Short mmCIF file of C-alpha atoms in Angstrom, two decimals:
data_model
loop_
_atom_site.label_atom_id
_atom_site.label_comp_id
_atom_site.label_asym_id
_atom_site.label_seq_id
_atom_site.Cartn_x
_atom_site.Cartn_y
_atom_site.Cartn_z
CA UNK A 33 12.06 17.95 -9.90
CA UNK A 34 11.19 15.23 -12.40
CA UNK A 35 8.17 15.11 -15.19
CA UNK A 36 7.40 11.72 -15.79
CA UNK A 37 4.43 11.24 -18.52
CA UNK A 38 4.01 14.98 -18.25
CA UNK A 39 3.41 14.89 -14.34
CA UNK A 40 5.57 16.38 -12.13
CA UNK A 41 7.05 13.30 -9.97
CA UNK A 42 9.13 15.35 -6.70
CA UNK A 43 9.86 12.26 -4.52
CA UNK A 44 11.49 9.95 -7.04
CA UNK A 45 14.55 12.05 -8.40
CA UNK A 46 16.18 9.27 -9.49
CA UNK A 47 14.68 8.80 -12.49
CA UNK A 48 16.00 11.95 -14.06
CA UNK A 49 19.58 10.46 -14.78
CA UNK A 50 18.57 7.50 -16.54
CA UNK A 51 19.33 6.76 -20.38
CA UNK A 52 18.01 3.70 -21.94
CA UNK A 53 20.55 2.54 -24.90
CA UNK A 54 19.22 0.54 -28.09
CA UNK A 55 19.80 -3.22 -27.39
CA UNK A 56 22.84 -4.47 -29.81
CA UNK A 57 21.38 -7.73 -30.22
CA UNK A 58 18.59 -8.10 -32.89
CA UNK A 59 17.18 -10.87 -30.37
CA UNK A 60 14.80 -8.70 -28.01
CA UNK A 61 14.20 -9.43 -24.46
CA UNK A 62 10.53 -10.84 -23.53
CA UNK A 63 8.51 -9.58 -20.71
CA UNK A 64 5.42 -11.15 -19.45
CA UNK A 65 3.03 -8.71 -17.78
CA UNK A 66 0.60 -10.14 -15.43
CA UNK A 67 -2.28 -7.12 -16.10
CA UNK A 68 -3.72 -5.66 -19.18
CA UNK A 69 -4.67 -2.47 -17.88
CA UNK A 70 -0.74 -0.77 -16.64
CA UNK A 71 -0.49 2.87 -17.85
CA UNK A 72 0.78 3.19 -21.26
CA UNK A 73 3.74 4.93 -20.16
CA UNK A 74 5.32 1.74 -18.80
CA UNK A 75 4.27 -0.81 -21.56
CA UNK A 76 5.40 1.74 -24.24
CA UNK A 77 8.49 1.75 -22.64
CA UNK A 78 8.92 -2.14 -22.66
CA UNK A 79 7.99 -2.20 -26.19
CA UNK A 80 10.50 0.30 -27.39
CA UNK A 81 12.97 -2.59 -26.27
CA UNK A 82 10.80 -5.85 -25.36
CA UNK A 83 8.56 -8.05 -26.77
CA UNK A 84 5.79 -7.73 -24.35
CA UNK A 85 3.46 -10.18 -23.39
CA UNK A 86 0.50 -9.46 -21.29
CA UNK A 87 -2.18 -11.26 -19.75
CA UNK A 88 -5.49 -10.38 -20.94
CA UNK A 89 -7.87 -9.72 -17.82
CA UNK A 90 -7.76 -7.72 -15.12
CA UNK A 91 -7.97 -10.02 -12.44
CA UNK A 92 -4.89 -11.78 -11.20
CA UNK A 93 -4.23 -14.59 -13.73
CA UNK A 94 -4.55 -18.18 -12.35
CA UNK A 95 -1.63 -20.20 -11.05
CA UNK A 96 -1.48 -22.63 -14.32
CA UNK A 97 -1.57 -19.24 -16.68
CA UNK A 98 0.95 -17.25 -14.97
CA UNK A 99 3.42 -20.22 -15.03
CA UNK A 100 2.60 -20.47 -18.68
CA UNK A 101 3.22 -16.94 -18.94
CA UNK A 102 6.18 -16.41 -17.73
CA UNK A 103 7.77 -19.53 -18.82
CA UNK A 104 11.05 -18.75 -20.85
CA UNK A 105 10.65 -14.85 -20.31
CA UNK A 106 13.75 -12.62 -19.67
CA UNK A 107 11.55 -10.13 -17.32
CA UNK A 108 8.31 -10.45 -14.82
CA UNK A 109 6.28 -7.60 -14.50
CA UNK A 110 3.65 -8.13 -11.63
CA UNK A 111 1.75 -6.47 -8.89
CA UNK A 112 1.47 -7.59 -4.87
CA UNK A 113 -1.70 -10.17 -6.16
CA UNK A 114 0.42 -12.29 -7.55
CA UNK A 115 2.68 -15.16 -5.89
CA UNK A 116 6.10 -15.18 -6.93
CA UNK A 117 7.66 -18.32 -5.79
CA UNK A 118 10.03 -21.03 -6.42
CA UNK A 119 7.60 -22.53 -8.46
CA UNK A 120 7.49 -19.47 -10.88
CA UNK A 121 11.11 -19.49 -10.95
CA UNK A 122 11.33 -22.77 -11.64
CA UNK A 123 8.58 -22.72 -14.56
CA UNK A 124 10.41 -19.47 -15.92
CA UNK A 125 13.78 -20.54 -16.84
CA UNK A 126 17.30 -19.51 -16.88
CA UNK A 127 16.16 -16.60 -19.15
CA UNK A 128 14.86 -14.80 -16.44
CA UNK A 129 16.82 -11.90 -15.23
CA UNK A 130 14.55 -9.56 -13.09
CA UNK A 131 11.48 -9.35 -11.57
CA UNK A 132 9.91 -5.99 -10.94
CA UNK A 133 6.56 -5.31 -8.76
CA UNK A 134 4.47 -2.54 -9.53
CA UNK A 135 3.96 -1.75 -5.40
CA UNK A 136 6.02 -0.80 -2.75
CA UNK A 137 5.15 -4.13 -0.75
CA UNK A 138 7.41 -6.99 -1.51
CA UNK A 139 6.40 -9.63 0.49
CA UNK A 140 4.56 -12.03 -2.28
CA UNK A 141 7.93 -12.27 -3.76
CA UNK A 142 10.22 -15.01 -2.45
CA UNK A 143 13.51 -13.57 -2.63
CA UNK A 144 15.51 -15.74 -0.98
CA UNK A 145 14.60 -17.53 -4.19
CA UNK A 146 15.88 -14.74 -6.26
CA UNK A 147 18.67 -14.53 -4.49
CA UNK A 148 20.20 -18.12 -4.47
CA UNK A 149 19.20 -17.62 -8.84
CA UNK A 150 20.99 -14.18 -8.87
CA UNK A 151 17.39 -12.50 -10.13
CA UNK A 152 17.19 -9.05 -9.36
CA UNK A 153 14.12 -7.37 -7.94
CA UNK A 154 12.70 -4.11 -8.37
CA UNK A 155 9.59 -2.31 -6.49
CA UNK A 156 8.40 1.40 -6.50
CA UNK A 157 8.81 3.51 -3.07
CA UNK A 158 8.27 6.96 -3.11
CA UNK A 159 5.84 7.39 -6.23
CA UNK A 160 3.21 6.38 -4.47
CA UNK A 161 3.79 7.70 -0.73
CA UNK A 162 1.64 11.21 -1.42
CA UNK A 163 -1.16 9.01 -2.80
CA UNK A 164 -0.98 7.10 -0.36
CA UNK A 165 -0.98 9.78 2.65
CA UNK A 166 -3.59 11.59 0.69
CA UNK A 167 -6.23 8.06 0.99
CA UNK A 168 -5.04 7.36 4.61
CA UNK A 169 -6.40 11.24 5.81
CA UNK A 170 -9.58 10.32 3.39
CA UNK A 171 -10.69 7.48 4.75
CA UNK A 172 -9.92 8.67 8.56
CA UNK A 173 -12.59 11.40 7.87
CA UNK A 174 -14.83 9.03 6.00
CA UNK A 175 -15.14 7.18 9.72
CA UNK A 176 -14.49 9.85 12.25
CA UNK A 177 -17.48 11.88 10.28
CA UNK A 178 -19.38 8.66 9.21
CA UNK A 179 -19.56 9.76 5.46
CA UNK A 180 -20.37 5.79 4.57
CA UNK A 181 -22.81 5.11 7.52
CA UNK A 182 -24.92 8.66 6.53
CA UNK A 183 -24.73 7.80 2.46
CA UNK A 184 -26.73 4.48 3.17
CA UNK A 185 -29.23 6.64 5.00
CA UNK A 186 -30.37 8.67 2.18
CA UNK A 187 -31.09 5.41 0.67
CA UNK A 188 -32.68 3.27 3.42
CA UNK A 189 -35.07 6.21 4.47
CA UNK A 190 -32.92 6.77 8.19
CA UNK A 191 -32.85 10.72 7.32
CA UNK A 192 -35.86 12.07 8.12
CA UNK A 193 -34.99 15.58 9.31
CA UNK A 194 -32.38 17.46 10.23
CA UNK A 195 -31.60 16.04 14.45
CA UNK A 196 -29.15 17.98 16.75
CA UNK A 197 -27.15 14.70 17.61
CA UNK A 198 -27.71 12.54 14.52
CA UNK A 199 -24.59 11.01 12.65
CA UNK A 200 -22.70 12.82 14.35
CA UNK A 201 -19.01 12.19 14.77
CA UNK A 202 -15.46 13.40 16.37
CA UNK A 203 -13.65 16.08 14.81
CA UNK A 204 -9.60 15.85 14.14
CA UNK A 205 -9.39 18.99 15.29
CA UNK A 206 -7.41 19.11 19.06
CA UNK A 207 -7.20 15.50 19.08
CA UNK A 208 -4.40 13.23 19.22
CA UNK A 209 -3.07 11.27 16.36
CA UNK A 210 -0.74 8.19 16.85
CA UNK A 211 0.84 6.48 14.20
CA UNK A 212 2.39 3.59 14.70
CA UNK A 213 5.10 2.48 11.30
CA UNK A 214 6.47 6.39 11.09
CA UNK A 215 8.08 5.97 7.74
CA UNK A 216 7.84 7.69 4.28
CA UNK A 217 4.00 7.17 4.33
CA UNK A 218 3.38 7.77 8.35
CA UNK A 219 5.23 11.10 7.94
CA UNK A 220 3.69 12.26 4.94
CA UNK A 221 0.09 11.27 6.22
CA UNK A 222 1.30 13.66 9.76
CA UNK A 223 2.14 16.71 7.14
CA UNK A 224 -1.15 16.28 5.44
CA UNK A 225 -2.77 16.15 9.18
CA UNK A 226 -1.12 19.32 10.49
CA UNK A 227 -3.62 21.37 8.63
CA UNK A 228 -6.61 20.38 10.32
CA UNK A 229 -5.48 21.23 13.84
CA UNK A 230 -4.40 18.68 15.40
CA UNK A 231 -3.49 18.93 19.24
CA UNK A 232 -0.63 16.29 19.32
CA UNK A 233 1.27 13.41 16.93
CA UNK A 234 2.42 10.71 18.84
CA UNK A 235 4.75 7.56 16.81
CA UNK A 236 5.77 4.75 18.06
CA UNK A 237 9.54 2.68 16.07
CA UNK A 238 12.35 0.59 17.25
CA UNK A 239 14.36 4.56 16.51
CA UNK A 240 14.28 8.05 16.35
CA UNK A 241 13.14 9.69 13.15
CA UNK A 242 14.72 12.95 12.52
CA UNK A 243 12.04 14.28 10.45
CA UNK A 244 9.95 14.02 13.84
CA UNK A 245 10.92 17.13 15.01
CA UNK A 246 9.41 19.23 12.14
CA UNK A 247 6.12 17.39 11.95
CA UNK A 248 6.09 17.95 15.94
CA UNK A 249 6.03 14.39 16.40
CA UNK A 250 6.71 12.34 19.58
CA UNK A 251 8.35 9.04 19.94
CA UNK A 252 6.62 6.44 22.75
CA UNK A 253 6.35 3.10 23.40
CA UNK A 254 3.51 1.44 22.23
CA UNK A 255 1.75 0.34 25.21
CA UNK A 256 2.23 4.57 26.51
CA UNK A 257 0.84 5.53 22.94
CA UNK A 258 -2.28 4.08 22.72
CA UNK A 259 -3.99 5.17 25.51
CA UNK A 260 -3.84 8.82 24.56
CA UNK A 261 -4.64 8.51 21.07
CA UNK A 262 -7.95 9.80 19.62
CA UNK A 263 -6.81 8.30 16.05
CA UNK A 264 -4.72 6.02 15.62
CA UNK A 265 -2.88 5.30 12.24
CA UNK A 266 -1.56 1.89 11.17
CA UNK A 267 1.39 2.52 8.41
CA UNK A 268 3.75 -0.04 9.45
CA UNK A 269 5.01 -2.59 6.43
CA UNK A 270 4.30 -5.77 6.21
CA UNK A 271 6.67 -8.75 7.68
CA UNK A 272 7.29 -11.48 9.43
CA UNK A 273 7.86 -9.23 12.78
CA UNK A 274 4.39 -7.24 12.01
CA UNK A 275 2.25 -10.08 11.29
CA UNK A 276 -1.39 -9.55 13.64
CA UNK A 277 0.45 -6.83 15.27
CA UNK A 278 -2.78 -5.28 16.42
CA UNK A 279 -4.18 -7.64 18.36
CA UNK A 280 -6.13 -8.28 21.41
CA UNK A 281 -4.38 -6.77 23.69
CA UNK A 282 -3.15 -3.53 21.32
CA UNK A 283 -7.11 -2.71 20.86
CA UNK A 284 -7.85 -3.41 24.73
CA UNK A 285 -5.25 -0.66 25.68
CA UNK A 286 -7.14 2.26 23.14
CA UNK A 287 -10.04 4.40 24.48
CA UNK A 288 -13.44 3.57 23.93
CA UNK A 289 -13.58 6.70 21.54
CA UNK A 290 -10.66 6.03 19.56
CA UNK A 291 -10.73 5.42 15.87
CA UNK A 292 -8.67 2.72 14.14
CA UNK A 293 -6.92 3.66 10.53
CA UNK A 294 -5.17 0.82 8.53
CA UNK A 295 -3.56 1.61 4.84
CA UNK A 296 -0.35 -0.70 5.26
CA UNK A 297 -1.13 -4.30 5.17
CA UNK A 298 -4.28 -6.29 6.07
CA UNK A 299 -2.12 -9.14 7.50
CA UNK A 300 -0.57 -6.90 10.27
CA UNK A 301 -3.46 -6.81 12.27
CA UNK A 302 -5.42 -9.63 13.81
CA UNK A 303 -8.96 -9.38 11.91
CA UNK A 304 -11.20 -11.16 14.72
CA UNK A 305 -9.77 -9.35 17.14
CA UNK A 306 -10.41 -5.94 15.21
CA UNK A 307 -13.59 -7.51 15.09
CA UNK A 308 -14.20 -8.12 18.02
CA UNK A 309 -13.53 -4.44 19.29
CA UNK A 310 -15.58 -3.18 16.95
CA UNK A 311 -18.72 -4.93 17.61
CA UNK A 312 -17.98 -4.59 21.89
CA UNK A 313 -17.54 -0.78 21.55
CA UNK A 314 -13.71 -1.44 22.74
CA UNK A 315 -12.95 1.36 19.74
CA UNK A 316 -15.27 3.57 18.21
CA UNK A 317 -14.50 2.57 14.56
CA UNK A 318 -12.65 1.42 12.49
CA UNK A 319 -11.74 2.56 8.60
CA UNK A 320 -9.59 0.35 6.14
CA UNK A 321 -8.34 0.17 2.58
CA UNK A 322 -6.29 -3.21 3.54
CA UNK A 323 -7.96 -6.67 4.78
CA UNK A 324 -7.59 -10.37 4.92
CA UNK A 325 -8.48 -12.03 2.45
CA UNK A 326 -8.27 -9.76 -0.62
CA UNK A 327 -10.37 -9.12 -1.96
CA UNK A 328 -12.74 -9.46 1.05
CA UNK A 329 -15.83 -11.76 0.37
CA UNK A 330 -19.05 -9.63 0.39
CA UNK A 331 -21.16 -11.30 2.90
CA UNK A 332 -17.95 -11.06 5.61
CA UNK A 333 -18.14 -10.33 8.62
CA UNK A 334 -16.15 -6.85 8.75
CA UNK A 335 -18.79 -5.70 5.49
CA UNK A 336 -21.54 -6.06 7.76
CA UNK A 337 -20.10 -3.60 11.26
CA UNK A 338 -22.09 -0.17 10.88
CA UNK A 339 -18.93 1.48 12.49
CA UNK A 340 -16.33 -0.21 9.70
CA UNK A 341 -15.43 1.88 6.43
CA UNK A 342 -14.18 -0.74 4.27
CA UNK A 343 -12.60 0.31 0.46
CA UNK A 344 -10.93 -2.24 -1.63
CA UNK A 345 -6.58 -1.41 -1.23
CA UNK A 346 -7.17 1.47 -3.38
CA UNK A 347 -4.03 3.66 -1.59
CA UNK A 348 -2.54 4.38 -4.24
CA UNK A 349 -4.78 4.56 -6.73
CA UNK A 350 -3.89 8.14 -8.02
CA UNK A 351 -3.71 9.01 -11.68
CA UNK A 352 -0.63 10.27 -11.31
CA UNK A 353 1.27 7.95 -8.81
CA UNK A 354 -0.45 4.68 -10.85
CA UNK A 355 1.89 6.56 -14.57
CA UNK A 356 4.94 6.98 -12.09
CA UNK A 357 4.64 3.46 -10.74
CA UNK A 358 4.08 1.82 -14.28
CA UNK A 359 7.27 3.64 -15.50
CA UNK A 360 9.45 3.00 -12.53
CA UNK A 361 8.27 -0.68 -12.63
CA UNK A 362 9.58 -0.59 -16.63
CA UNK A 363 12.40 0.92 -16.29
CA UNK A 364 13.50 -1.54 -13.52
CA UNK A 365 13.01 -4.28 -15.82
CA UNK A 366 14.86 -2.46 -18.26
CA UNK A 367 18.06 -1.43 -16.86
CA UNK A 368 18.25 -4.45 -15.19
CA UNK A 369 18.18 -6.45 -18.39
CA UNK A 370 20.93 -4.05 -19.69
CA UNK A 371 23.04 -4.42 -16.39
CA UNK A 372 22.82 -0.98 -15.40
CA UNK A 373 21.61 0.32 -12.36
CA UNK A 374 18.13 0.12 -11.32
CA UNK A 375 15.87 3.19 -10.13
CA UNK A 376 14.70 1.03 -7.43
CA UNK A 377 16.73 -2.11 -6.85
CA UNK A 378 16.26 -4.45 -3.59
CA UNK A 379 19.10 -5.50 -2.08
CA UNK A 380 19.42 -9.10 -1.55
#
């Protein structure tokens, strides 16, 4: 059991043996931080041992100012909007020693870059899994029970009077939830599920998950899976392997009924073929807090599908999991720069 800013932080016990030392140099470090608006617990960190530089609006900075930004830093502190690549290296320096990425993702970060430049890289797993389990179980009710579709009604004078069958939707309750990408945040997203009833969890995996067996979980393939699922849960991470996973012929084997979840990655499934289920009654609906582009555009195409809940990647936007990541993401940046080991180092 950890506190971090006061909070109790249970997943991420790593943090509790770390010890910062005072830097022996009177030079400090600089860190360039591409948002304005990280929890104070992870820019007061920095600043106890950095000179911190951030940029000043919260959008993702353009190309010309983040190269100007980070140019002769020691440290990068960024998010999963911004592009780290060789041409960020390059306009950085040999000053830079680490980049760390307030997300769990990883994937706008070239690292075979950082690699061949012996840069570490640090990200933040774990701190944000509950939040994110907690939004994936939200926004599946928000669709199954139409939450979005009956809000615009009170506004565009559809309710009228109470109606046996209207806006109605399918309970969890006795159904069966697959989830395909049965990690940290798949498993923690079937614990949060077990309270409302549900009949059967289904995963699909290249292995066996031991933790299966507590959650009542069953492994299948993913061509047996689908077809039985009520729900189904996208959770899978992001990669070369994933990319438009869900496609065509992954929405052509669900039921008619069945209702599409995706909090991973918008790039693992195919968007016009998600569409195109959708608007052919293939699936029933569909709810997502990840899309291509981001942030979606709003006269798209997906905005404008009565049976689409659409949020903008807000997974693990928790109070509490936002402090943990900011300090994890700091404290990456700082043991790094002090060659000690990081809470949450990838291995390159």
């Amino acid at each position: 059991m950890v506190l971090v800013s006061g909070i109790q932080c249970k997943s991420f016990s790593i943090l509790r043996h770390l010890s910062l030392g005072r830097p022996t140099s009177s030079m400090k470090p600089s860190v360039f931080v591409t948002r304005p608006d990280v929890p104070d617990v992870g820019i007061n960190l920095l600043k106890e041992r950095c000179d911190v530089e951030l940029w000043t609006k919260n959008i993702a900075p353009p190309r010309s100012e983040l190269l100007k930004g980070v140019t002769g830093k020691s440290a990068l502190f960024c998010n999963i909007a911004d592009k780290i690549d060789k041409e960020v290296f390059d306009a950085a320096g040999p000053n830079l020693k680490v980049i760390a990425t307030m997300s769990v993702g990883y994937e706008h970060i070239d690292l075979e870059e950082a690699k061949k430049r012996d840069i570490k890289v640090g990200y933040t797993p774990d701190v944000l899994t509950y939040a994110v389990a907690e939004l994936t179980v939200a926004i599946l009710l928000a669709t199954s029970r139409r939450l979005f579709e009956a809000h615009r009604e009170i506004f565009n004078g559809g309710w009228t009077s109470w109606s046996p069958s209207w806006m109605c939707g399918p309970s969890i309750k006795g159904k069966t939830v697959g989830i395909v990408g049965f990690g940290r945040i798949g498993q923690e997203t079937a614990r949060l599920l077990k309270g409302f009833g549900v009949r059967q969890f289904l995963y699909s995996g290249r292995k066996d998950h031991p933790e299966a067996s507590d959650i009542g979980a069953f492994r299948l393939p993913i061509e047996e899976l689908l077809p039985q699922c009520d729900f189904v849960i996208c959770t899978l991470a992001m990669s070369p392997e994933t990319k438009h996973y869900f496609n065509e012929k992954l929405f052509n084997l669900m039921k008619p009924s069945a209702i599409f979840v995706n909090t991973s990655r918008g790039g693992v499934v195919d968007q016009d073929a998600l569409i195109k289920a959708l608007e052919t009654g293939q699936i029933r609906a569909a709810g997502l807090d990840v899309m291509t582009p981001e942030p979606i555009p709003p006269d798209h195409r997906l905005l404008s599908l009565p049976n689409c809940v659409v949020i903008p990647h807000i997974g693990s936007a928790g109070i509490e999991s936002r402090n943990d990541m900011a300090e994890v993401t700091a404290r990456n940046i700082l043991t790094a720069l002090e060659n000690k080991p990081m809470p949450a180092e990838l291995k390159l």
